[in-house]
Coordinates of C-alpha atoms and ligand atoms in Angstrom, one line a residue:
Chain A
M14 CA 0.0 0.0 0.0
N15 CA 3.1 2.2 0.0
D16 CA 2.9 2.6 -3.7
P17 CA 1.1 5.9 -4.4
Q18 CA 0.1 4.7 -7.8
Q19 CA -1.7 1.8 -6.1
A20 CA -3.4 4.1 -3.6
I21 CA -4.8 6.2 -6.4
R22 CA -6.0 3.1 -8.3
E23 CA -7.7 1.8 -5.2
K24 CA -9.5 5.2 -4.6
Q25 CA -10.7 5.2 -8.2
F26 CA -11.9 1.7 -7.8
E27 CA -13.9 2.4 -4.7
A28 CA -15.3 5.6 -6.3
K29 CA -16.5 3.6 -9.3
I30 CA -18.4 1.2 -7.0
A31 CA -19.8 4.1 -5.1
R32 CA -21.1 5.6 -8.4
D33 CA -22.9 2.2 -8.9
E34 CA -20.8 1.3 -11.9
K35 CA -20.0 -2.4 -12.4
I36 CA -16.6 -3.9 -12.1
E37 CA -15.9 -6.2 -15.1
P38 CA -13.4 -9.1 -15.4
K39 CA -10.8 -7.1 -17.3
D40 CA -10.9 -4.1 -15.0
W41 CA -8.2 -3.7 -12.4
M42 CA -9.3 -4.8 -8.9
P43 CA -7.7 -5.0 -5.5
E44 CA -6.5 -8.5 -4.7
K45 CA -8.7 -8.6 -1.7
Y46 CA -11.8 -7.9 -3.8
R47 CA -10.9 -10.7 -6.1
Q48 CA -10.3 -13.2 -3.3
T49 CA -13.5 -12.2 -1.5
H50 CA -15.5 -12.6 -4.6
I51 CA -14.0 -15.9 -5.5
R52 CA -14.8 -17.1 -2.0
Q53 CA -18.4 -15.9 -2.0
I54 CA -19.3 -16.8 -5.6
S55 CA -17.8 -20.3 -5.4
Q56 CA -19.5 -20.9 -2.1
H57 CA -22.7 -20.0 -3.7
A58 CA -22.0 -22.2 -6.7
H59 CA -21.1 -25.2 -4.4
S60 CA -24.4 -24.6 -2.6
E61 CA -26.4 -24.9 -5.8
V62 CA -24.6 -28.2 -6.7
V63 CA -24.7 -29.8 -3.2
G64 CA -28.3 -28.6 -3.0
M65 CA -29.2 -30.9 -5.9
L66 CA -28.6 -33.9 -3.6
P67 CA -31.3 -33.6 -0.9
E68 CA -33.9 -32.8 -3.6
G69 CA -32.6 -35.3 -6.1
N70 CA -33.2 -37.9 -3.4
W71 CA -37.0 -37.6 -4.1
I72 CA -37.0 -37.6 -7.9
T73 CA -37.6 -41.4 -8.2
R74 CA -40.3 -41.3 -5.5
A75 CA -42.2 -38.2 -6.4
P76 CA -45.9 -38.9 -5.8
T77 CA -47.3 -37.9 -9.3
L78 CA -45.9 -37.5 -12.8
R79 CA -46.6 -33.8 -12.6
R80 CA -44.6 -33.5 -9.4
K81 CA -41.8 -35.7 -10.7
V82 CA -41.4 -33.5 -13.8
A83 CA -41.5 -30.3 -11.8
L84 CA -38.9 -31.6 -9.3
L85 CA -36.6 -32.8 -12.1
A86 CA -36.9 -29.3 -13.7
K87 CA -36.1 -27.7 -10.4
V88 CA -33.0 -29.8 -9.7
Q89 CA -31.9 -29.1 -13.3
D90 CA -32.3 -25.3 -12.7
E91 CA -30.0 -25.7 -9.6
A92 CA -27.4 -27.4 -11.8
G93 CA -27.8 -24.4 -14.2
H94 CA -27.3 -22.0 -11.4
G95 CA -24.1 -23.8 -10.4
L96 CA -23.0 -23.6 -14.0
Y97 CA -23.4 -19.8 -14.3
L98 CA -21.9 -19.2 -10.9
Y99 CA -18.8 -21.3 -11.7
A100 CA -18.5 -19.4 -14.9
A101 CA -18.8 -16.1 -13.1
C102 CA -16.1 -17.2 -10.7
E103 CA -13.9 -18.3 -13.5
T104 CA -13.8 -14.8 -14.8
L105 CA -11.8 -14.0 -11.7
G106 CA -9.0 -16.2 -12.8
V107 CA -9.7 -19.5 -11.1
S108 CA -10.6 -22.7 -12.8
R109 CA -13.7 -24.9 -12.2
D110 CA -11.4 -27.8 -11.3
E111 CA -9.6 -25.8 -8.7
L112 CA -13.0 -24.8 -7.2
Y113 CA -14.1 -28.4 -7.1
E114 CA -10.8 -29.3 -5.5
Q115 CA -11.6 -26.8 -2.7
L116 CA -15.0 -28.2 -2.2
H117 CA -13.9 -31.8 -2.1
S118 CA -11.0 -31.1 0.3
G119 CA -13.4 -29.3 2.6
K120 CA -11.6 -26.0 2.2
A121 CA -14.6 -24.3 0.6
K122 CA -18.0 -24.2 2.3
Y123 CA -21.5 -24.5 1.0
S124 CA -24.8 -23.7 2.6
S125 CA -25.3 -25.8 5.7
I126 CA -28.9 -26.2 5.1
F127 CA -28.2 -29.0 2.6
N128 CA -26.7 -31.1 5.4
Y129 CA -30.1 -31.9 6.6
P130 CA -31.9 -35.0 5.3
T131 CA -35.0 -35.1 3.1
I132 CA -37.0 -37.8 4.8
T133 CA -40.5 -37.2 3.5
W134 CA -42.1 -35.8 0.4
A135 CA -43.2 -32.8 2.4
D136 CA -39.5 -31.9 2.8
I137 CA -39.4 -31.2 -0.9
G138 CA -42.2 -28.6 -0.3
A139 CA -40.5 -27.2 2.7
I140 CA -37.2 -26.8 0.9
G141 CA -38.8 -24.9 -2.0
W142 CA -40.9 -22.7 0.3
L143 CA -38.4 -22.0 3.0
V144 CA -34.9 -22.7 1.6
D145 CA -35.5 -21.2 -1.8
G146 CA -37.4 -18.4 0.0
A147 CA -34.5 -17.6 2.3
A148 CA -32.1 -17.8 -0.6
I149 CA -34.1 -15.2 -2.5
I150 CA -34.0 -12.8 0.5
N151 CA -30.2 -13.3 0.6
Q152 CA -29.8 -13.0 -3.1
V153 CA -32.1 -10.3 -4.4
P154 CA -29.8 -7.6 -3.1
L155 CA -26.9 -9.3 -5.1
C156 CA -28.6 -8.5 -8.4
N157 CA -27.1 -5.0 -7.8
T158 CA -23.8 -6.1 -6.5
S159 CA -20.6 -4.4 -7.9
Y160 CA -19.1 -7.3 -9.8
G161 CA -20.8 -7.4 -13.2
P162 CA -20.7 -11.2 -13.9
Y163 CA -22.0 -12.0 -10.5
A164 CA -24.8 -9.4 -10.6
R165 CA -26.0 -10.7 -14.0
A166 CA -25.9 -14.3 -12.9
M167 CA -28.0 -13.4 -9.8
I168 CA -30.7 -11.7 -11.9
R169 CA -31.3 -14.9 -13.8
V170 CA -30.9 -17.1 -10.7
C171 CA -33.4 -15.0 -8.6
K172 CA -36.1 -15.3 -11.2
E173 CA -35.9 -19.1 -11.1
E174 CA -35.6 -19.2 -7.3
S175 CA -38.9 -17.3 -7.0
F176 CA -40.5 -19.9 -9.2
H177 CA -39.1 -22.6 -7.0
Q178 CA -40.4 -20.9 -3.9
R179 CA -43.9 -20.7 -5.2
Q180 CA -43.8 -24.3 -6.3
G181 CA -42.6 -25.4 -2.9
Y182 CA -45.3 -23.4 -1.2
E183 CA -47.9 -24.9 -3.5
I184 CA -46.7 -28.4 -2.5
M185 CA -47.1 -27.5 1.2
M186 CA -50.6 -26.0 0.5
K187 CA -51.8 -29.1 -1.1
L188 CA -50.6 -31.2 1.8
A189 CA -52.0 -28.8 4.4
N190 CA -55.4 -29.0 2.7
G191 CA -55.1 -32.8 2.3
T192 CA -55.9 -35.7 4.6
P193 CA -54.8 -35.6 8.3
E194 CA -51.8 -37.7 7.4
Q195 CA -50.8 -35.3 4.7
K196 CA -51.2 -32.3 7.0
A197 CA -49.2 -34.0 9.7
M198 CA -46.4 -34.6 7.1
A199 CA -46.4 -30.9 6.2
Q200 CA -46.3 -29.8 9.8
D201 CA -43.5 -32.2 10.6
A202 CA -41.5 -30.9 7.7
L203 CA -42.0 -27.3 8.8
N204 CA -40.9 -28.3 12.3
R205 CA -37.7 -29.7 11.1
W206 CA -36.8 -27.1 8.4
W207 CA -37.9 -23.9 10.2
W208 CA -34.9 -23.4 12.5
P209 CA -32.2 -24.5 10.0
S210 CA -33.8 -22.0 7.5
L211 CA -33.4 -19.2 10.0
M212 CA -29.8 -20.2 10.4
M213 CA -29.3 -19.7 6.6
F214 CA -28.8 -16.0 7.3
G215 CA -25.7 -16.7 9.3
P216 CA -24.6 -15.7 12.8
T217 CA -26.1 -12.7 14.5
D218 CA -24.6 -9.3 13.6
A219 CA -22.7 -9.2 16.8
E220 CA -20.7 -12.3 15.7
S221 CA -20.5 -11.9 12.0
V222 CA -17.2 -11.0 10.3
H223 CA -16.4 -9.3 7.0
T224 CA -19.7 -7.3 7.0
E225 CA -18.3 -3.8 6.6
Q226 CA -16.1 -4.4 3.6
S227 CA -18.9 -6.5 2.0
M228 CA -21.3 -3.6 2.4
K229 CA -19.0 -1.3 0.6
W230 CA -18.6 -3.6 -2.3
K231 CA -22.3 -4.3 -2.4
L232 CA -21.8 -7.9 -1.6
K233 CA -24.1 -7.3 1.2
R234 CA -26.7 -4.6 1.7
K235 CA -28.4 -5.6 4.9
S236 CA -27.2 -7.3 7.9
N237 CA -27.8 -11.0 8.7
D238 CA -30.3 -10.1 11.4
E239 CA -32.2 -7.7 9.2
L240 CA -32.5 -10.3 6.5
R241 CA -33.6 -13.0 9.0
Q242 CA -36.3 -10.7 10.3
Q243 CA -37.5 -10.0 6.8
F244 CA -37.7 -13.7 6.2
I245 CA -39.7 -14.3 9.4
D246 CA -42.1 -11.5 8.7
Q247 CA -42.7 -12.7 5.2
T248 CA -43.1 -16.4 6.1
V249 CA -45.2 -16.4 9.2
P250 CA -48.4 -15.2 7.4
Q251 CA -47.8 -17.7 4.7
A252 CA -47.8 -20.5 7.3
E253 CA -50.9 -19.1 8.9
L254 CA -52.6 -19.0 5.5
I255 CA -52.3 -22.7 5.0
G256 CA -53.0 -23.6 8.7
L257 CA -49.5 -24.6 9.7
T258 CA -47.9 -23.6 12.9
I259 CA -44.4 -22.2 13.2
P260 CA -42.5 -24.3 15.8
D261 CA -41.6 -21.4 18.0
P262 CA -43.5 -20.8 21.2
D263 CA -42.0 -17.4 21.6
L264 CA -43.1 -16.1 18.2
K265 CA -45.3 -13.1 18.7
W266 CA -46.3 -10.0 16.7
N267 CA -44.7 -6.9 18.1
E268 CA -47.0 -4.0 17.3
A269 CA -44.4 -1.3 18.2
R270 CA -41.7 -2.9 15.9
Q271 CA -44.3 -3.9 13.3
S272 CA -42.4 -7.2 13.2
Y273 CA -42.4 -10.6 14.8
D274 CA -40.4 -11.3 17.9
F275 CA -39.0 -14.8 17.9
G276 CA -37.3 -17.3 20.2
P277 CA -33.6 -18.0 20.5
I278 CA -31.8 -19.8 17.7
D279 CA -29.7 -22.8 18.7
W280 CA -26.3 -21.6 17.7
D281 CA -24.6 -24.7 19.0
E282 CA -26.5 -26.7 16.4
F283 CA -25.5 -24.1 13.7
W284 CA -21.8 -24.3 14.5
Q285 CA -21.9 -28.1 14.7
V286 CA -23.3 -28.3 11.2
V287 CA -21.0 -25.6 9.8
K288 CA -18.0 -27.4 11.3
G289 CA -18.9 -30.6 9.4
H290 CA -20.9 -32.6 11.9
G291 CA -24.4 -32.1 10.7
P292 CA -26.7 -35.1 10.0
C293 CA -25.6 -35.4 6.3
N294 CA -22.3 -33.5 5.9
K295 CA -20.4 -36.8 5.3
E296 CA -23.1 -38.2 2.9
R297 CA -23.2 -35.0 0.8
M298 CA -19.4 -34.7 0.5
N299 CA -19.1 -38.4 -0.3
A300 CA -21.7 -38.1 -3.0
R301 CA -19.9 -35.2 -4.6
V302 CA -16.4 -36.7 -4.3
S303 CA -17.5 -40.1 -5.7
A304 CA -19.4 -38.5 -8.6
W305 CA -16.2 -36.6 -9.4
K306 CA -13.9 -39.6 -9.0
E307 CA -16.2 -42.0 -10.9
G308 CA -16.6 -39.4 -13.7
E309 CA -12.9 -38.9 -14.2
W310 CA -12.5 -41.4 -17.0
V311 CA -15.5 -39.8 -18.8
R312 CA -14.0 -36.3 -18.6
D313 CA -10.6 -37.6 -19.7
A314 CA -12.2 -39.4 -22.6
A315 CA -14.0 -36.2 -23.7
M316 CA -10.8 -34.2 -23.5
C317 CA -8.8 -36.8 -25.4
Y318 CA -11.4 -37.1 -28.1
A319 CA -11.5 -33.3 -28.5
E320 CA -7.7 -33.2 -28.8
K321 CA -7.7 -35.9 -31.4
K322 CA -10.3 -34.1 -33.4
A323 CA -8.4 -30.8 -33.2
A324 CA -5.3 -32.6 -34.4
K325 CA -7.1 -34.2 -37.3
K326 CA -8.4 -30.7 -38.4
E327 CA -4.9 -29.3 -38.4
V328 CA -3.6 -32.1 -40.6
V329 CA -6.4 -31.4 -43.1
Chain Q
M25 CA -60.7 -52.0 -29.9
K26 CA -60.4 -49.4 -27.1
Q27 CA -58.6 -51.9 -24.9
D28 CA -56.3 -52.8 -27.7
L29 CA -55.3 -49.2 -28.3
Y30 CA -54.9 -48.8 -24.5
T31 CA -52.5 -51.7 -24.4
Y32 CA -50.6 -50.5 -27.5
I33 CA -50.1 -47.0 -25.9
L34 CA -48.7 -48.5 -22.8
G35 CA -46.3 -50.6 -24.9
I36 CA -44.9 -47.3 -26.2
A37 CA -45.1 -45.1 -23.1
D38 CA -43.9 -47.6 -20.5
N39 CA -40.5 -47.5 -22.2
N40 CA -40.2 -43.8 -21.7
L41 CA -41.5 -44.0 -18.1
I42 CA -38.9 -46.5 -17.0
L43 CA -36.1 -45.0 -18.9
G44 CA -37.0 -41.5 -17.5
Q45 CA -37.1 -43.0 -14.0
R46 CA -33.6 -44.6 -14.5
L47 CA -32.2 -41.2 -15.7
G48 CA -33.8 -39.5 -12.8
E49 CA -31.7 -41.6 -10.4
L50 CA -28.5 -39.9 -11.7
C51 CA -29.4 -36.3 -11.0
G52 CA -26.5 -34.8 -9.1
H53 CA -24.3 -37.8 -9.4
G54 CA -23.0 -37.6 -13.0
P55 CA -19.5 -37.0 -14.3
S56 CA -20.1 -33.3 -14.9
L57 CA -22.7 -30.6 -14.4
E58 CA -23.2 -30.5 -18.2
T59 CA -24.0 -34.3 -18.4
D60 CA -26.2 -34.0 -15.4
I61 CA -28.2 -31.3 -17.1
A62 CA -28.4 -33.2 -20.3
C63 CA -29.5 -36.4 -18.6
T64 CA -32.2 -34.5 -16.7
N65 CA -33.3 -32.9 -19.9
I66 CA -33.8 -36.2 -21.6
S67 CA -35.6 -37.6 -18.6
L68 CA -37.9 -34.5 -18.6
D69 CA -38.6 -35.0 -22.3
L70 CA -39.4 -38.7 -21.9
L71 CA -41.7 -38.1 -18.9
G72 CA -43.4 -35.2 -20.7
Q73 CA -44.2 -37.7 -23.5
V74 CA -45.3 -40.2 -21.0
R75 CA -47.9 -37.8 -19.6
S76 CA -49.4 -37.2 -23.1
Y77 CA -49.6 -40.9 -23.8
Y78 CA -51.1 -41.8 -20.4
Q79 CA -53.6 -39.0 -20.5
Y80 CA -54.8 -40.4 -23.8
A81 CA -54.7 -44.0 -22.5
A82 CA -56.7 -43.0 -19.4
Q83 CA -59.7 -42.1 -21.7
L84 CA -59.7 -45.6 -23.0
N85 CA -59.6 -47.6 -19.8
E86 CA -62.2 -48.4 -17.3
R87 CA -60.1 -49.3 -14.3
L88 CA -57.2 -46.8 -14.5
T89 CA -58.7 -43.4 -15.5
S90 CA -55.9 -40.9 -14.9
E91 CA -52.2 -40.6 -15.9
D92 CA -51.1 -41.2 -12.4
Q93 CA -53.2 -44.3 -11.9
I94 CA -51.7 -45.7 -15.0
A95 CA -48.2 -44.7 -14.0
F96 CA -48.3 -45.9 -10.4
M97 CA -51.1 -48.3 -9.7
R98 CA -50.2 -51.3 -11.9
T99 CA -48.6 -54.5 -10.8
E100 CA -45.2 -55.4 -12.3
R101 CA -46.7 -57.9 -14.8
E102 CA -48.8 -55.0 -16.2
Y103 CA -45.9 -52.9 -17.2
L104 CA -45.1 -53.5 -20.9
N105 CA -41.7 -51.8 -21.3
V106 CA -38.8 -53.6 -23.0
L107 CA -36.0 -55.0 -20.8
L108 CA -33.4 -52.6 -22.2
V109 CA -34.8 -49.6 -20.5
E110 CA -34.9 -51.1 -17.0
Q111 CA -31.1 -52.0 -17.0
P112 CA -29.2 -50.1 -14.3
N113 CA -26.9 -47.2 -14.4
T114 CA -23.9 -49.4 -13.7
N115 CA -21.6 -46.6 -14.8
F116 CA -21.8 -43.7 -17.3
A117 CA -20.9 -46.1 -20.2
Y118 CA -24.0 -48.2 -19.4
T119 CA -26.2 -45.2 -19.1
I120 CA -25.0 -43.9 -22.5
A121 CA -25.1 -47.3 -24.2
R122 CA -28.7 -47.9 -23.0
Q123 CA -29.7 -44.5 -24.2
F124 CA -28.1 -44.9 -27.5
L125 CA -29.6 -48.3 -28.2
Y126 CA -33.0 -47.0 -27.3
D127 CA -32.7 -43.5 -29.0
I128 CA -31.9 -44.9 -32.4
F129 CA -35.0 -47.1 -32.2
H130 CA -37.1 -44.3 -30.6
K131 CA -36.4 -41.8 -33.3
L132 CA -37.3 -44.3 -36.1
F133 CA -40.4 -45.3 -34.2
I134 CA -41.6 -41.7 -33.7
Q135 CA -40.9 -40.9 -37.4
N136 CA -43.2 -43.8 -38.3
L137 CA -45.8 -42.9 -35.7
Q138 CA -46.2 -39.6 -37.4
N139 CA -48.0 -41.5 -40.2
S140 CA -50.5 -43.3 -37.9
T141 CA -54.2 -43.0 -38.6
D142 CA -54.7 -42.1 -34.9
Q143 CA -54.6 -38.3 -34.8
T144 CA -53.8 -38.1 -31.1
L145 CA -50.8 -40.4 -31.5
V146 CA -49.7 -38.3 -34.5
A147 CA -49.9 -35.1 -32.4
I148 CA -47.8 -36.7 -29.7
A149 CA -45.3 -37.9 -32.3
N150 CA -45.1 -34.5 -34.0
K151 CA -44.2 -32.9 -30.7
A152 CA -41.7 -35.7 -29.7
I153 CA -39.7 -35.8 -32.9
K154 CA -37.5 -32.9 -32.1
E155 CA -36.9 -34.2 -28.6
V156 CA -35.9 -37.7 -29.7
S157 CA -33.7 -36.3 -32.5
Y158 CA -31.8 -34.4 -29.8
H159 CA -31.5 -37.4 -27.6
Q160 CA -30.1 -39.5 -30.4
R161 CA -27.6 -36.8 -31.2
F162 CA -26.5 -36.6 -27.6
S163 CA -26.1 -40.3 -27.0
S164 CA -24.5 -40.9 -30.4
D165 CA -22.0 -38.1 -29.8
W166 CA -21.1 -39.7 -26.5
I167 CA -20.7 -43.1 -28.0
V168 CA -18.2 -41.7 -30.4
R169 CA -16.4 -39.7 -27.7
L170 CA -16.1 -42.6 -25.4
G171 CA -15.3 -45.1 -28.1
D172 CA -12.6 -42.9 -29.7
G173 CA -11.5 -41.3 -26.4
T174 CA -9.0 -43.1 -24.1
D175 CA -8.2 -46.8 -24.0
E176 CA -10.1 -47.0 -20.7
S177 CA -13.3 -45.3 -22.1
H178 CA -13.1 -47.4 -25.2
E179 CA -13.0 -50.6 -23.2
K180 CA -15.8 -49.4 -20.9
I181 CA -18.2 -48.4 -23.6
Q182 CA -17.5 -51.6 -25.6
T183 CA -18.3 -53.7 -22.6
A184 CA -21.5 -51.8 -22.0
I185 CA -22.6 -52.2 -25.7
D186 CA -21.7 -55.9 -25.6
D187 CA -23.7 -56.4 -22.4
L188 CA -26.8 -54.5 -23.5
W189 CA -26.8 -55.9 -27.0
T190 CA -28.9 -58.9 -25.9
Y191 CA -31.8 -56.5 -25.3
T192 CA -31.9 -54.9 -28.7
N193 CA -33.9 -57.5 -30.6
E194 CA -36.9 -57.2 -28.2
L195 CA -37.5 -53.6 -29.5
F196 CA -38.7 -55.2 -32.7
Q197 CA -40.7 -58.0 -31.3
L198 CA -44.4 -57.7 -32.3
T199 CA -47.0 -58.9 -30.0
P200 CA -50.4 -60.1 -31.4
N201 CA -51.8 -56.8 -30.2
D202 CA -49.1 -54.9 -32.0
E203 CA -49.9 -56.8 -35.2
Q204 CA -53.6 -55.8 -34.8
M205 CA -52.8 -52.2 -34.4
I206 CA -50.5 -52.2 -37.4
K207 CA -53.3 -53.8 -39.4
A208 CA -55.7 -51.0 -38.2
G209 CA -53.2 -48.4 -39.5
K210 CA -52.6 -47.0 -36.0
G211 CA -49.5 -49.0 -35.0
V212 CA -46.0 -48.8 -36.3
N213 CA -44.6 -51.8 -38.2
T214 CA -41.2 -51.9 -36.6
A215 CA -40.1 -54.7 -38.9
L216 CA -39.8 -52.2 -41.7
F217 CA -36.9 -50.4 -40.0
K218 CA -35.2 -53.1 -38.2
D219 CA -32.4 -53.3 -40.8
T220 CA -32.1 -49.5 -40.8
Y221 CA -31.8 -49.6 -37.0
Y222 CA -28.9 -52.0 -37.0
A223 CA -27.2 -50.2 -39.9
Q224 CA -27.3 -46.9 -38.1
I225 CA -26.0 -48.5 -35.0
N226 CA -23.2 -50.1 -36.9
S227 CA -22.2 -46.9 -38.6
I228 CA -22.0 -45.0 -35.4
L229 CA -20.1 -47.8 -33.7
N230 CA -17.7 -47.8 -36.6
E231 CA -17.1 -44.1 -36.3
A232 CA -16.5 -44.7 -32.6
T233 CA -13.9 -47.4 -33.5
L234 CA -16.1 -49.9 -31.6
A235 CA -17.0 -53.4 -32.7
T236 CA -20.6 -54.2 -33.4
P237 CA -21.5 -57.3 -31.4
Q238 CA -22.2 -60.4 -33.4
S239 CA -24.1 -62.3 -30.8
K240 CA -27.5 -63.6 -31.8
W241 CA -28.7 -64.6 -28.4
F242 CA -31.4 -62.2 -27.4
Q243 CA -33.6 -61.7 -24.3
K244 CA -37.3 -60.8 -24.3
G245 CA -40.3 -60.8 -22.0
G246 CA -40.8 -57.1 -21.1
K247 CA -43.5 -56.7 -23.8
E248 CA -45.5 -59.4 -22.1
G249 CA -44.8 -58.0 -18.6
I250 CA -42.1 -60.5 -17.7
H251 CA -39.3 -58.3 -16.5
T252 CA -35.7 -58.6 -15.1
E253 CA -35.1 -58.6 -11.4
H254 CA -34.4 -54.9 -11.5
M255 CA -38.0 -54.0 -12.2
G256 CA -39.4 -54.6 -8.7
Y257 CA -36.9 -52.2 -7.2
I258 CA -37.7 -49.6 -9.8
L259 CA -41.4 -49.9 -9.0
S260 CA -40.8 -49.8 -5.3
D261 CA -39.4 -46.3 -5.7
L262 CA -41.8 -45.2 -8.4
Q263 CA -44.9 -46.4 -6.5
Y264 CA -43.7 -45.7 -3.0
M265 CA -45.9 -42.7 -2.3
Q266 CA -49.0 -43.9 -4.1
R267 CA -48.9 -47.3 -2.4
T268 CA -48.1 -45.9 1.1
Y269 CA -50.7 -43.1 0.9
P270 CA -53.4 -44.4 -1.5
N271 CA -56.2 -42.2 -2.7
M272 CA -54.7 -38.8 -1.9
E273 CA -54.0 -35.8 -4.0
W274 CA -50.5 -34.3 -4.2
Ligands
FE2_13 FE1 -29.3 -20.4 -4.7
FE2_14 FE1 -30.6 -22.2 -7.2
FE2_15 FE1 -33.9 -23.1 -6.2

């Protein structure tokens, strides 16, 4: 930072962001900006890809053809999100293979929510409604983030996530209006997914790191606690509308705050899952690693064939 | 006649249902995101076609009167798919070989179904033709890539083709009901393109530097509802919800 040239460039860079102009891959950027973006975008990409697993778990067992087709399409969308996000990340000078390597070695994180099991059909509804719902609240502000490729990817992703959210809610509504067994299945799913969904917004503001810098770069616009509150305020009436009960005895409308008060989050559970000891961390990682390992010969073959073809063209 | 047409439609659509189900198992577990997306896409196309076929069939049957009843509420002996499509995803080579051996047939079949005298079947075929052409291109390209890729991939795809070859002839087996439907102008006479099928396969295998199997020992049974041991497990997953929670809406 002693270099005066560097200081000027950095100032210009920050000013550009402040003016709401986008940073593009070829633009100069501080190393810390690059690293922070690689971390966040890849973490997001990994979440999309790992997120395919708990939902993919129900494709073969979906209860109707219409639901099966919709679930396949949803999981396919998530793969697509992974693809655009890896591509956005690659513009920062890191390869997809390196990013996978970081995921497989446990160096890179992905959203902890996907370390919970999907044990009934209602979990597919709950994931769409709550998990995609929470993801949208986290991600809508990113449509205006400073890094151009990320912002553009997020616009497309958010559109599809809202579709997923509505579809998930519709699954829950159908169950909640169904037989007593179906309603119980929906309530049970809400009971299991509610608290992990609240944890998706991350630790409380008091304990959250990196926030200030991220705000400046528009990687974050609101704090974890603000986003969590927004999610709760939005979701509670949706649960009421279909006659499901949020599993929180302390949940209460606060007239003065015009918001819901809610009970304490079990942060021990949160850290346990983040640190790799959730119910399915091992299964998810094993599934990804073995897909990658078992696919190696396929990727090698594709590369080898492409090289042979290119060589043949040259000869001609 | 209604019942004959119903049975004939199942004979087409059950192939798509079971293959779509098999492809659905792979989601998230494939060798790359791109192949995952492609396999999901094919599964989606096949299941979309299944819905059109079953919706039509449901109008023709007295017992099973909705697409879901037809899809989920039959016993194993009532599924009429060929044995090829129920073969497992042993590895990516088997997935691709199974797809390839089916796709070449499927495209020829759909092309011919476009000339049926049954206008509903023609409409389904007209919509499906673009999809199955894409499937055939996808699986043929992968056959060539794997065959002419590395030594390892060559060996793996050759093994898969050799193993699945025994299920190809059944695609052309005509049941008495099939014969009836052909006579009525609604059904497809697969005998007319059997040579074309094997010629197309042979030409792509050649391009892939793979050997066309010479074995003449073939399996059959699926078209009469006699399946391989895999089928019960496929149906356990497929029917799980409808059997555990009967008579509910989802
Ligand atoms: Fe997402
Ligand atoms: Fe997504
Ligand atoms: Fe989603």
